[in-house]
Amino acid sequence: MADAGVAELLLKKLESADSGVDSQDVARDLSVDHQVIVGAVKSLQSLGDLISAEQRSSKHWELTGEGQETVEQGSHEARVFKAIPDDGLPQSELMKLPSGKVGFSKAMSNKWIRVDKAHEGGPRIFRMVETIEDSVQEKLVQIQKGIADEVDEKEKNELKKRKLLAEVTVKSYFITKGPSFSTTITKQETDLTPEMIASGSWKEKSFKPYNFEALGVTLDCGHLHPLMKVRTQFRQIFLEMGFTEMPTNNYIESSFWNFDSLFQPQQHPARDQHDTFFLSDPAVATEFPQDYLERVKKVHSEGGYGSQGYKYDWKIEEAKKNILRTHTTAVSARMLYNLAQKCIQEAKNKVETKEGQPKKQKRGGKRRKKRSNEPKFTPVKYFSIDRVFRNETLDATHLAEFHQIEGVVADYGLTLGDLMGVLHQFFTKLGITKLRFKPAYNPYTEPSMEIFSYHEGLKKWVEVGNSGVFRPEMLLPMGIPEGVSVIAWGLSLERPTMIKYGINNIRELVGHKVNLQMVYDGPICRLDS
């Protein structure tokens, strides 16, 4: 039956009614589902003041599926009683019956049956009465016929406990005539069109009133990924600590800047294809600062700057190979080299300017001591946050592509104590106070430390970063003045994010298995400072 037809029939019933009609009664009279009547009521309400509808709630008792079965076949205890012959039945066989377990217990409490445990064939069940009255079945029949009032509430609740009866709440509408009641349904217009205005037909139309209190549709908008929220907080912390951000828009690096400039030997396992992604096009880089390249080659193959080097045949072919950078320390190497060249150039300009000035006449007294022409080094603090790539085996805490956060501080006289102090300050701003340091080996730092933080979700200590003091073999070939130390540390962006958001598997944070609802629901990241 179409909704419009149901609505018209509802209006006709309402026309003949004195006070009003109940939607449940209308559904029974029209032999339709109650929800169809509810839909017709909603439709008529949208047309204005055609009808008025008051929602009501009522409760009634309904038989469950097991209760219906009891009406047809009798209660479990009655079925057990009927199954016992005059000469009795072994208890083991009785328990195999569909109603055996429940029926046996109820029949025993009603004293309809008894158990003879001394029987030579094992426990045997006998009848204790000739006939029984199945009151459970009778009560359910009364409720089914709609005369539930004859069954008291205590008995109904007992039947409910036995899951034979259920109390159902029914919501219905009591419908009355509205101020604009009519048995004819006229569709109200929702839009005033140019055609209506031109023809004047709008004067004869009935328009649906505007609901100025209705809320508009919620606009879909983008949401920041938890990783980006934490990245923003990391960046803010670095800026608060006086760091300058390094440009990191070069995912492709030559092996020279990624490995050789960091005093990492060409036979190091990290330079194997199992750990590094090598490019096929373009396969090699061509532009290098030649003077610096020669100094790097010499410190690798022969030693220098107080080091004996690695004593191997350094090959330019290996240094030229292009790779996806394995760490942002390659960017730090470029920045430190450019910083050293800037200092050297400033020193040269200063000397040239001084030589071009006319000599001043000696005015007597002691001659001023000649100043050194050594490059003047200005302390710096750099940071970067960007992607790096490693050929890792995927697991709960490792991906082949991840973000590395790096901090670099260069100044005179920095020590391992300074590094540990900066790290404690840095991680405290992240809200991570449980830190441990473990001695480690890095080709380009000495001493070196791994940084561990306790993960409350995984209930274990998780490595969150690496750190150390850059070796002279790395810094001095660049032109960094002697006496200048560089402390640095690097950590993953993903692991602190996992700790902050309680994520136990990195693949639930990054990659194709990410639940976008997690991105939508992710709260604003506020790292405790």
Coordinates of C-alpha atoms in Angstrom, one line a residue:
M1 CA 0.0 0.0 0.0
A2 CA 1.5 3.3 -1.1
D3 CA 2.3 5.9 1.6
A4 CA 0.0 8.5 0.0
G5 CA -2.9 6.0 0.0
V6 CA -2.3 5.1 3.7
A7 CA -2.2 8.8 4.6
E8 CA -5.6 9.4 2.8
L9 CA -7.1 6.4 4.6
L10 CA -5.8 7.7 7.9
L11 CA -7.4 11.1 7.3
K12 CA -10.8 9.4 6.5
K13 CA -10.6 7.4 9.8
L14 CA -9.8 10.5 11.6
E15 CA -12.8 12.3 10.0
S16 CA -15.2 9.8 11.3
A17 CA -13.6 9.6 14.8
D18 CA -15.1 11.7 17.6
S19 CA -11.9 12.6 19.5
G20 CA -9.0 10.9 17.8
V21 CA -7.4 7.6 16.8
D22 CA -4.4 5.6 18.0
S23 CA -1.8 4.6 15.4
Q24 CA -1.7 1.0 16.7
D25 CA -5.5 0.7 16.2
V26 CA -5.2 2.1 12.7
A27 CA -2.4 -0.3 11.8
R28 CA -4.6 -3.3 12.9
D29 CA -7.7 -2.0 11.0
L30 CA -5.7 -1.5 7.8
S31 CA -3.7 -4.7 8.3
V32 CA -0.4 -2.9 7.8
D33 CA 2.8 -2.6 9.8
H34 CA 2.7 0.0 12.5
Q35 CA 5.8 1.8 11.0
V36 CA 3.9 2.4 7.8
I37 CA 1.3 4.4 9.8
V38 CA 4.1 6.2 11.6
G39 CA 5.5 7.2 8.2
A40 CA 2.1 8.5 7.1
V41 CA 1.8 10.5 10.3
K42 CA 5.3 12.1 9.7
S43 CA 4.3 12.9 6.1
L44 CA 1.0 14.6 7.1
Q45 CA 2.8 16.6 9.8
S46 CA 5.2 18.0 7.2
L47 CA 2.2 19.5 5.3
G48 CA 1.4 21.9 8.1
D49 CA -1.5 21.9 10.6
L50 CA -3.4 19.1 8.9
I51 CA -3.2 16.8 12.0
S52 CA -1.9 16.9 15.5
A53 CA 0.0 13.8 16.8
E54 CA 1.0 13.1 20.4
Q55 CA 3.5 10.4 21.1
R56 CA 2.5 7.8 23.7
S57 CA 4.2 4.8 25.2
S58 CA 2.5 1.6 26.3
K59 CA 3.7 -1.7 27.6
H60 CA 2.3 -5.2 27.0
W61 CA 3.4 -8.8 27.4
E62 CA 4.4 -11.0 24.4
L63 CA 5.2 -14.6 24.2
T64 CA 8.8 -15.5 23.3
G65 CA 9.6 -18.2 20.8
E66 CA 10.0 -20.7 23.7
G67 CA 6.8 -19.4 25.2
Q68 CA 4.9 -20.1 21.9
E69 CA 6.4 -23.6 21.9
T70 CA 5.1 -24.1 25.4
V71 CA 1.6 -23.1 24.4
E72 CA 1.6 -25.7 21.6
Q73 CA 3.4 -28.6 23.4
G74 CA 3.1 -27.9 27.1
S75 CA 5.7 -26.8 29.6
H76 CA 9.0 -28.5 30.0
E77 CA 8.0 -30.2 33.3
A78 CA 4.7 -31.4 31.7
R79 CA 6.5 -32.9 28.8
V80 CA 8.9 -34.7 31.1
F81 CA 6.0 -36.1 33.2
K82 CA 4.3 -37.4 30.0
A83 CA 7.5 -39.0 28.8
I84 CA 7.8 -41.2 31.9
P85 CA 6.0 -44.6 31.6
D86 CA 4.3 -46.4 34.5
D87 CA 7.4 -48.6 35.1
G88 CA 9.7 -45.6 35.2
L89 CA 12.5 -44.3 33.0
P90 CA 16.3 -44.3 33.6
Q91 CA 17.5 -40.8 34.6
S92 CA 20.3 -41.0 32.0
E93 CA 17.7 -41.4 29.2
L94 CA 15.4 -38.7 30.6
M95 CA 18.3 -36.2 30.5
K96 CA 18.7 -36.9 26.8
L97 CA 15.2 -35.5 26.0
P98 CA 15.0 -31.9 24.7
S99 CA 13.2 -30.8 27.8
G100 CA 15.0 -33.2 30.1
K101 CA 17.3 -30.9 32.2
V102 CA 14.8 -28.0 32.8
G103 CA 11.7 -30.2 33.0
F104 CA 13.3 -32.6 35.5
S105 CA 14.2 -29.8 37.9
K106 CA 10.7 -28.2 37.7
A107 CA 8.9 -31.5 37.9
M108 CA 10.9 -32.4 41.0
S109 CA 10.1 -29.1 42.7
N110 CA 6.3 -29.7 41.9
K111 CA 6.6 -33.2 43.4
W112 CA 5.3 -34.7 40.2
I113 CA 8.2 -37.3 40.0
R114 CA 10.7 -39.0 42.2
V115 CA 14.1 -40.5 41.8
D116 CA 14.9 -44.1 42.9
K117 CA 18.7 -44.0 43.4
A118 CA 18.8 -47.6 44.8
H119 CA 17.5 -49.1 41.6
E120 CA 19.7 -51.9 40.4
G121 CA 19.9 -50.5 36.8
G122 CA 21.0 -47.1 38.1
P123 CA 18.9 -44.0 39.1
R124 CA 15.3 -44.4 37.8
I125 CA 12.5 -41.8 37.5
F126 CA 9.0 -42.7 38.5
R127 CA 5.7 -40.7 38.6
M128 CA 4.4 -39.6 42.0
V129 CA 0.9 -38.5 40.8
E130 CA -1.6 -39.8 38.3
T131 CA -2.5 -36.5 36.6
I132 CA -1.1 -33.0 36.5
E133 CA -2.3 -29.5 35.8
D134 CA 0.0 -27.5 33.5
S135 CA -0.6 -24.1 34.9
V136 CA 2.4 -22.6 33.0
Q137 CA 0.7 -23.5 29.7
E138 CA -2.7 -22.1 30.8
K139 CA -1.2 -18.8 31.9
L140 CA 0.6 -18.4 28.6
V141 CA -2.6 -19.2 26.7
Q142 CA -4.5 -16.5 28.6
I143 CA -1.8 -13.9 27.8
Q144 CA -1.8 -14.9 24.2
K145 CA -5.6 -14.4 24.0
G146 CA -5.2 -10.9 25.4
I147 CA -6.6 -11.6 28.9
A148 CA -3.3 -11.0 30.6
D149 CA -5.1 -9.2 33.5
E150 CA -6.1 -12.6 34.8
V151 CA -2.5 -13.5 35.5
D152 CA -0.9 -11.6 38.4
E153 CA 2.3 -9.7 38.1
K154 CA 4.3 -12.2 40.2
E155 CA 3.4 -15.0 37.9
K156 CA 4.2 -12.9 34.8
N157 CA 7.7 -12.1 36.2
E158 CA 8.3 -15.8 36.9
L159 CA 7.4 -16.6 33.3
K160 CA 9.7 -13.7 32.3
K161 CA 12.6 -15.3 34.3
R162 CA 12.0 -18.6 32.4
K163 CA 12.3 -16.6 29.1
L164 CA 8.7 -17.6 28.2
L165 CA 7.4 -14.1 28.3
A166 CA 8.7 -10.6 27.5
E167 CA 7.5 -7.2 28.4
V168 CA 7.5 -5.0 25.2
T169 CA 7.3 -1.2 25.2
V170 CA 5.3 0.1 22.2
K171 CA 5.5 3.7 21.1
S172 CA 2.4 5.0 19.2
Y173 CA 0.8 8.2 18.2
F174 CA -2.6 9.5 19.3
I175 CA -3.8 11.5 16.3
T176 CA -6.3 14.3 16.3
K177 CA -7.6 16.8 13.7
G178 CA -5.4 19.9 13.2
P179 CA -6.6 23.5 12.6
S180 CA -6.3 23.0 8.9
F181 CA -7.7 19.5 8.8
S182 CA -8.9 18.2 5.4
T183 CA -9.3 14.8 3.8
T184 CA -7.7 16.1 0.7
I185 CA -3.9 16.1 0.6
T186 CA -2.4 19.2 -1.2
K187 CA 1.3 19.1 -1.8
Q188 CA 3.0 22.2 -0.5
E189 CA 5.6 23.9 -2.7
T190 CA 9.1 24.3 -1.3
D191 CA 10.5 26.7 -4.0
L192 CA 9.3 29.9 -5.6
T193 CA 10.4 29.5 -9.2
P194 CA 10.7 32.2 -11.9
E195 CA 8.0 30.5 -13.9
M196 CA 5.5 30.9 -10.9
I197 CA 6.3 34.6 -10.7
A198 CA 6.0 35.1 -14.5
S199 CA 2.6 33.3 -14.7
G200 CA 1.2 34.5 -11.4
S201 CA 0.4 30.9 -10.4
W202 CA 2.2 31.4 -7.1
K203 CA -0.9 33.1 -5.8
E204 CA -2.8 29.8 -5.9
K205 CA 0.0 27.7 -4.5
S206 CA 0.4 26.5 -0.9
F207 CA 4.0 27.0 0.3
K208 CA 5.7 25.0 3.0
P209 CA 6.8 27.4 5.8
Y210 CA 10.5 27.9 6.3
N211 CA 12.0 26.5 9.4
F212 CA 14.5 29.1 10.4
E213 CA 15.6 27.1 13.4
A214 CA 16.7 24.2 11.4
L215 CA 20.5 23.5 11.4
G216 CA 22.4 23.3 8.2
V217 CA 24.2 20.2 6.9
T218 CA 27.6 19.8 8.6
L219 CA 30.3 20.6 6.1
D220 CA 32.9 18.0 5.4
C221 CA 36.4 19.3 6.1
G222 CA 39.9 18.0 6.4
H223 CA 41.5 16.8 9.6
L224 CA 45.1 16.8 10.6
H225 CA 46.7 13.4 10.9
P226 CA 48.1 12.7 14.5
L227 CA 51.5 12.5 13.0
M228 CA 51.2 16.0 11.6
K229 CA 49.9 17.3 14.9
V230 CA 52.9 15.9 16.8
R231 CA 55.2 17.3 14.1
T232 CA 53.8 20.8 14.6
Q233 CA 54.4 20.5 18.3
F234 CA 58.0 19.2 17.8
R235 CA 58.7 22.1 15.4
Q236 CA 57.3 24.6 18.0
I237 CA 59.5 23.1 20.7
F238 CA 62.6 23.5 18.5
L239 CA 61.8 27.1 17.7
E240 CA 61.2 27.8 21.4
M241 CA 64.7 26.5 22.1
G242 CA 66.2 28.9 19.6
F243 CA 66.8 26.4 16.7
T244 CA 66.8 27.3 13.0
E245 CA 65.0 24.9 10.6
M246 CA 67.2 23.3 7.9
P247 CA 65.9 22.9 4.3
T248 CA 65.2 19.2 3.8
N249 CA 63.4 19.1 0.4
N250 CA 65.9 16.7 -1.2
Y251 CA 64.8 13.1 -0.7
I252 CA 67.5 12.0 -3.1
E253 CA 71.1 12.2 -1.9
S254 CA 74.4 11.1 -3.3
S255 CA 76.3 8.4 -1.3
F256 CA 79.0 11.1 -0.7
W257 CA 76.8 13.3 1.4
N258 CA 74.8 10.5 2.9
F259 CA 77.8 8.3 3.9
D260 CA 81.3 9.5 2.9
S261 CA 81.0 13.1 4.3
L262 CA 79.9 11.5 7.6
F263 CA 83.1 9.4 7.8
Q264 CA 81.1 6.2 7.1
P265 CA 83.3 3.7 5.3
Q266 CA 82.3 2.5 1.9
Q267 CA 82.3 -1.2 3.0
H268 CA 79.8 -0.4 5.9
P269 CA 76.8 -2.8 6.0
A270 CA 74.4 0.1 5.9
R271 CA 75.5 0.9 2.4
D272 CA 74.4 -2.6 1.3
Q273 CA 71.3 -2.9 -0.9
H274 CA 69.6 -4.8 1.9
D275 CA 69.6 -1.6 4.0
T276 CA 69.5 1.2 1.4
F277 CA 67.3 2.1 -1.6
F278 CA 69.6 2.8 -4.6
L279 CA 68.3 4.8 -7.6
S280 CA 68.6 3.5 -11.2
D281 CA 67.7 6.8 -12.9
P282 CA 69.7 9.0 -12.4
A283 CA 72.0 6.4 -11.0
V284 CA 74.9 8.8 -10.1
A285 CA 75.6 12.4 -9.0
T286 CA 78.1 14.6 -10.9
E287 CA 78.6 17.8 -8.9
F288 CA 80.8 17.8 -5.8
P289 CA 83.1 20.4 -4.1
Q290 CA 86.4 19.0 -5.3
D291 CA 88.6 20.3 -2.6
Y292 CA 86.3 18.9 0.1
L293 CA 85.9 15.6 -1.7
E294 CA 89.7 15.2 -1.8
R295 CA 90.0 15.9 1.9
V296 CA 87.2 13.3 2.6
K297 CA 89.0 10.8 0.4
K298 CA 92.3 11.3 2.2
V299 CA 90.8 11.0 5.7
H300 CA 89.1 7.7 4.7
S301 CA 92.0 6.1 2.9
E302 CA 95.1 7.6 4.7
G303 CA 93.8 9.3 7.8
G304 CA 94.5 12.8 9.1
Y305 CA 93.4 15.3 11.7
G306 CA 94.7 13.0 14.4
S307 CA 93.1 9.9 12.9
Q308 CA 94.6 6.9 11.1
G309 CA 91.4 6.6 8.9
Y310 CA 90.1 3.3 7.6
K311 CA 93.1 2.4 5.4
Y312 CA 91.2 1.2 2.3
D313 CA 91.0 2.2 -1.4
W314 CA 88.3 4.9 -1.4
K315 CA 86.4 4.9 -4.7
I316 CA 84.7 7.9 -6.3
E317 CA 82.3 5.5 -8.1
E318 CA 80.8 4.5 -4.7
A319 CA 80.5 8.1 -3.6
K320 CA 78.6 9.1 -6.8
K321 CA 75.8 6.5 -6.3
N322 CA 72.4 8.1 -5.8
I323 CA 70.1 6.8 -3.0
L324 CA 67.0 7.7 -1.1
R325 CA 68.5 9.3 1.9
T326 CA 68.7 7.0 4.9
H327 CA 68.8 9.9 7.5
T328 CA 68.5 13.7 7.6
T329 CA 72.1 13.8 8.9
A330 CA 73.1 14.2 5.3
V331 CA 71.3 17.5 5.4
S332 CA 73.2 18.4 8.6
A333 CA 76.5 17.6 6.8
R334 CA 75.6 20.0 4.0
M335 CA 74.6 22.8 6.4
L336 CA 77.8 22.4 8.5
Y337 CA 80.0 22.4 5.3
N338 CA 78.2 25.6 4.1
L339 CA 78.7 27.1 7.5
A340 CA 82.4 26.4 7.4
Q341 CA 82.8 27.8 3.9
K342 CA 81.0 30.9 5.0
C343 CA 83.4 31.4 7.9
I344 CA 86.4 30.9 5.7
Q345 CA 85.1 33.3 3.1
E346 CA 84.4 36.0 5.8
A347 CA 88.0 35.6 7.1
K348 CA 89.4 36.0 3.5
N349 CA 87.3 39.1 3.0
K350 CA 88.5 40.5 6.2
V351 CA 92.1 39.9 5.3
E352 CA 91.7 41.5 1.8
T353 CA 90.0 44.5 3.3
K354 CA 92.7 45.0 5.9
E355 CA 95.5 44.7 3.2
G356 CA 93.8 47.3 1.1
Q357 CA 93.7 49.9 3.8
P358 CA 96.6 52.5 4.1
K359 CA 99.1 51.9 6.9
K360 CA 98.7 54.1 9.8
Q361 CA 101.8 56.0 11.1
K362 CA 103.3 54.7 14.3
R363 CA 102.5 57.1 17.2
G364 CA 105.0 55.6 19.6
G365 CA 104.3 53.3 22.4
K366 CA 104.0 49.5 22.2
R367 CA 103.0 48.0 18.9
R368 CA 99.5 46.3 19.0
K369 CA 99.6 42.6 18.7
K370 CA 98.5 41.3 15.3
R371 CA 95.1 39.7 15.4
S372 CA 94.7 36.1 14.1
N373 CA 93.2 35.6 10.7
E374 CA 91.5 32.4 11.8
P375 CA 87.8 32.1 10.7
K376 CA 85.4 33.5 13.3
F377 CA 82.9 30.8 14.1
T378 CA 79.4 31.8 15.2
P379 CA 77.6 29.1 17.3
V380 CA 74.5 27.6 15.6
K381 CA 71.5 25.4 16.5
Y382 CA 69.8 23.6 13.6
F383 CA 66.8 21.2 13.4
S384 CA 64.9 19.3 10.7
I385 CA 61.8 17.1 10.5
D386 CA 61.4 15.1 7.3
R387 CA 61.2 11.7 5.6
V388 CA 63.9 9.2 5.3
F389 CA 64.0 5.7 3.7
R390 CA 65.5 2.4 4.8
N391 CA 65.0 -1.1 3.5
E392 CA 63.6 -2.3 6.9
T393 CA 61.7 -5.4 7.7
L394 CA 58.2 -4.3 8.7
D395 CA 57.0 -4.9 12.2
A396 CA 55.1 -3.2 15.0
T397 CA 57.8 -0.4 15.4
H398 CA 59.5 -0.3 12.0
L399 CA 58.6 1.0 8.5
A400 CA 60.6 1.4 5.3
E401 CA 59.6 5.1 5.1
F402 CA 59.4 7.2 8.2
H403 CA 60.1 10.7 9.6
Q404 CA 63.3 11.6 11.3
I405 CA 63.7 14.5 13.7
E406 CA 67.2 15.9 14.0
G407 CA 68.8 18.5 16.2
V408 CA 72.3 19.9 15.8
V409 CA 74.2 22.3 18.1
A410 CA 77.7 23.6 17.2
D411 CA 79.8 25.6 19.6
Y412 CA 83.1 25.7 21.3
G413 CA 83.7 23.2 24.2
L414 CA 80.5 21.2 24.0
T415 CA 80.7 17.8 25.8
L416 CA 78.6 14.7 26.3
G417 CA 77.1 16.3 29.4
D418 CA 75.8 19.2 27.3
L419 CA 74.2 16.7 25.0
M420 CA 72.5 14.8 27.8
G421 CA 71.3 18.1 29.3
V422 CA 69.8 19.3 26.0
L423 CA 68.1 15.9 25.4
H424 CA 66.5 16.0 28.9
Q425 CA 65.2 19.5 28.2
F426 CA 64.0 18.5 24.8
F427 CA 62.1 15.4 25.8
T428 CA 60.7 17.0 29.0
K429 CA 59.0 19.5 26.7
L430 CA 57.5 16.5 24.9
G431 CA 56.1 15.2 28.2
I432 CA 58.5 12.2 28.1
T433 CA 60.5 12.1 31.3
K434 CA 61.4 8.5 31.6
L435 CA 64.7 8.4 29.6
R436 CA 67.6 6.0 29.5
F437 CA 70.9 6.3 27.6
K438 CA 72.9 3.4 26.3
P439 CA 76.4 3.6 24.8
A440 CA 76.4 2.9 21.1
Y441 CA 78.5 3.0 18.0
N442 CA 78.1 5.4 15.1
P443 CA 80.7 5.9 12.4
Y444 CA 80.3 9.7 12.6
T445 CA 79.9 10.3 16.3
E446 CA 82.1 9.5 19.3
P447 CA 81.0 9.1 22.0
S448 CA 77.5 7.9 20.9
M449 CA 74.3 7.1 22.8
E450 CA 71.0 5.4 22.0
I451 CA 68.0 7.1 23.7
F452 CA 65.2 4.9 25.2
S453 CA 61.8 5.9 26.6
Y454 CA 59.3 3.8 28.4
H455 CA 56.1 3.0 26.3
E456 CA 53.1 2.6 28.6
G457 CA 51.1 0.8 25.9
L458 CA 53.8 -1.8 25.0
K459 CA 54.9 -2.0 28.7
K460 CA 58.6 -1.9 27.7
W461 CA 61.5 0.4 26.9
V462 CA 61.5 1.5 23.3
E463 CA 64.3 3.1 21.4
V464 CA 63.3 6.6 20.4
G465 CA 66.5 8.1 19.1
N466 CA 70.2 8.2 18.6
S467 CA 72.8 10.8 19.6
G468 CA 76.4 11.7 19.9
V469 CA 79.3 14.1 19.3
F470 CA 80.4 14.5 15.7
R471 CA 83.9 13.1 15.1
P472 CA 86.8 15.4 14.1
E473 CA 87.3 13.3 11.0
M474 CA 83.9 14.5 9.9
L475 CA 84.1 18.2 10.9
L476 CA 87.7 19.2 10.2
P477 CA 87.7 18.3 6.5
M478 CA 84.7 20.6 6.1
G479 CA 86.7 23.5 7.5
I480 CA 85.1 23.7 10.9
P481 CA 87.6 25.4 13.2
E482 CA 89.5 23.3 15.8
G483 CA 87.9 23.4 19.2
V484 CA 84.4 23.6 17.8
S485 CA 82.3 20.6 18.9
V486 CA 79.0 19.5 17.4
I487 CA 76.4 17.6 19.4
A488 CA 73.5 16.0 17.5
W489 CA 70.6 13.7 18.0
G490 CA 68.0 12.1 15.8
L491 CA 64.7 10.3 16.6
S492 CA 61.7 9.0 14.8
L493 CA 58.5 11.1 14.7
E494 CA 56.3 8.0 14.6
R495 CA 57.4 6.4 17.9
P496 CA 56.8 9.4 20.1
T497 CA 53.4 9.8 18.4
M498 CA 52.7 6.1 19.2
I499 CA 53.6 6.8 22.8
K500 CA 51.5 10.0 22.9
Y501 CA 48.4 8.4 21.3
G502 CA 48.7 4.9 22.9
I503 CA 49.1 3.2 19.5
N504 CA 50.9 -0.2 19.7
N505 CA 51.4 -0.9 16.0
I506 CA 53.1 1.7 13.7
R507 CA 51.1 0.3 10.7
E508 CA 47.9 1.6 12.4
L509 CA 49.4 5.1 12.3
V510 CA 51.0 5.2 8.9
G511 CA 50.2 3.2 5.7
H512 CA 47.3 1.6 4.0
K513 CA 45.9 0.1 7.2
V514 CA 45.2 3.4 8.8
N515 CA 41.7 3.8 10.1
L516 CA 40.6 7.2 8.8
Q517 CA 38.1 7.5 11.7
M518 CA 41.2 7.5 14.0
V519 CA 42.3 10.6 12.1
Y520 CA 38.9 12.2 12.4
D521 CA 38.6 11.5 16.2
G522 CA 42.3 12.2 17.0
P523 CA 42.3 15.0 19.7
I524 CA 44.4 18.1 19.5
C525 CA 48.0 17.2 20.5
R526 CA 49.3 19.1 23.5
L527 CA 52.6 17.8 24.6
D528 CA 53.2 18.4 28.3
S529 CA 55.8 21.0 28.9

